[in-house]
Short mmCIF file of C-alpha atoms in Angstrom, two decimals:
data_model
loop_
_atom_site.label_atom_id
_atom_site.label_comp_id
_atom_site.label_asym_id
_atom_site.label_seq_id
_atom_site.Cartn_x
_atom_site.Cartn_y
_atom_site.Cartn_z
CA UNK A 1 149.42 -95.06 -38.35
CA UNK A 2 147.71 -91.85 -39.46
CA UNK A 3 145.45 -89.63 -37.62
CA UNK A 4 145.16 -89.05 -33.75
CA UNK A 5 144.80 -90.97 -30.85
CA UNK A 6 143.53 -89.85 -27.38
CA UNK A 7 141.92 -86.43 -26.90
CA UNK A 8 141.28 -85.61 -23.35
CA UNK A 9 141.43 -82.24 -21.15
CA UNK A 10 143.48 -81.34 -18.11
CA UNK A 11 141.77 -81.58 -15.16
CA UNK A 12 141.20 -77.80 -14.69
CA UNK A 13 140.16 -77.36 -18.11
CA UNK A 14 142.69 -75.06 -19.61
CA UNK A 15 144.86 -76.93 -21.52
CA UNK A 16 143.56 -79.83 -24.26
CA UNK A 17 145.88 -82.68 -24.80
CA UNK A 18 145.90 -84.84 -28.17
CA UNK A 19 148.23 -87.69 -29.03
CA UNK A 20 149.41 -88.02 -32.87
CA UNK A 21 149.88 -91.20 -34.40
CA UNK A 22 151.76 -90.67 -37.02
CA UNK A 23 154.52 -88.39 -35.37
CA UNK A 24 154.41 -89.68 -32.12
CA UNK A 25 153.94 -86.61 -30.19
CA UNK A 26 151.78 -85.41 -27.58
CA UNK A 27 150.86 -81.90 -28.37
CA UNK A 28 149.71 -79.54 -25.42
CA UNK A 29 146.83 -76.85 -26.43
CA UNK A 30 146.33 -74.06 -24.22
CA UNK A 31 142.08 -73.25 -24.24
CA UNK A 32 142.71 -69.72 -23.66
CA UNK A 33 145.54 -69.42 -26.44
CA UNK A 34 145.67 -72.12 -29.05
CA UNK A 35 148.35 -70.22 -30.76
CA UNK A 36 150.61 -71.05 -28.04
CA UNK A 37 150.70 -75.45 -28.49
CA UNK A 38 153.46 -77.38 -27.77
CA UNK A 39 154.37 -80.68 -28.27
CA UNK A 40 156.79 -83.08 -26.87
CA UNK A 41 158.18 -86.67 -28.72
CA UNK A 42 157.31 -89.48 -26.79
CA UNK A 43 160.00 -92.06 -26.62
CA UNK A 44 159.83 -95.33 -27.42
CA UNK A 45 159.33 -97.30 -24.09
CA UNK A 46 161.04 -100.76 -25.53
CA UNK A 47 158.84 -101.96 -28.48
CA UNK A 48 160.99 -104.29 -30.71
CA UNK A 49 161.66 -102.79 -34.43
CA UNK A 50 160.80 -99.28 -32.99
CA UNK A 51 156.98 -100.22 -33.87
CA UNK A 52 155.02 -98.26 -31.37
CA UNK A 53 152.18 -95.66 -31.13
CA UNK A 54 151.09 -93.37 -28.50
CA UNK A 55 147.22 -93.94 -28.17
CA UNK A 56 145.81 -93.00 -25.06
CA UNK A 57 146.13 -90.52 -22.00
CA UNK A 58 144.76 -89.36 -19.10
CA UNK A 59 146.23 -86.09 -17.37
CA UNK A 60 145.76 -86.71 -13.17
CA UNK A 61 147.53 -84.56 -10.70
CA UNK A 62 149.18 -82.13 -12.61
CA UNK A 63 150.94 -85.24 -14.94
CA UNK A 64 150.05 -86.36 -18.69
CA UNK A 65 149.97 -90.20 -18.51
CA UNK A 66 150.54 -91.18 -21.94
CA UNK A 67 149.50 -95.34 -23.07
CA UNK A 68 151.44 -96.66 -26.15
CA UNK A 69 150.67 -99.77 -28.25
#
């Protein structure tokens, strides 16, 4: 429940994505300005008590596919 999950790169190598486990976000890191992350909640897609985890991702065509367990 602590720690990160995923850490992968967009496909065009200027941003580096990195999932959070213990805030649930997905946090966006430009390369060329680090200074500059963002990060976005992700929901909860359904999991019963609210017990979920973002884990992994893959960024493909200009999307952030995010996996949750």
């Amino acid at each position: 429940k602590m720690g990160l999950g995923d850490i992968d790169m967009s496909e065009d190598e200027s941003t580096l994505y990195v999932t959070n486990l213990n805030d649930r976000r997905l946090y966006s890191v430009p390369v060329a300005n680090p200074g500059a992350m963002t990060s976005v909640a992700i929901p909860n897609p359904g999991c019963v008590g609210g017990n979920y985890r973002p884990w992994g991702l893959k960024p493909y065509q200009g999307k952030v596919y995010v996996g949750v367990v």
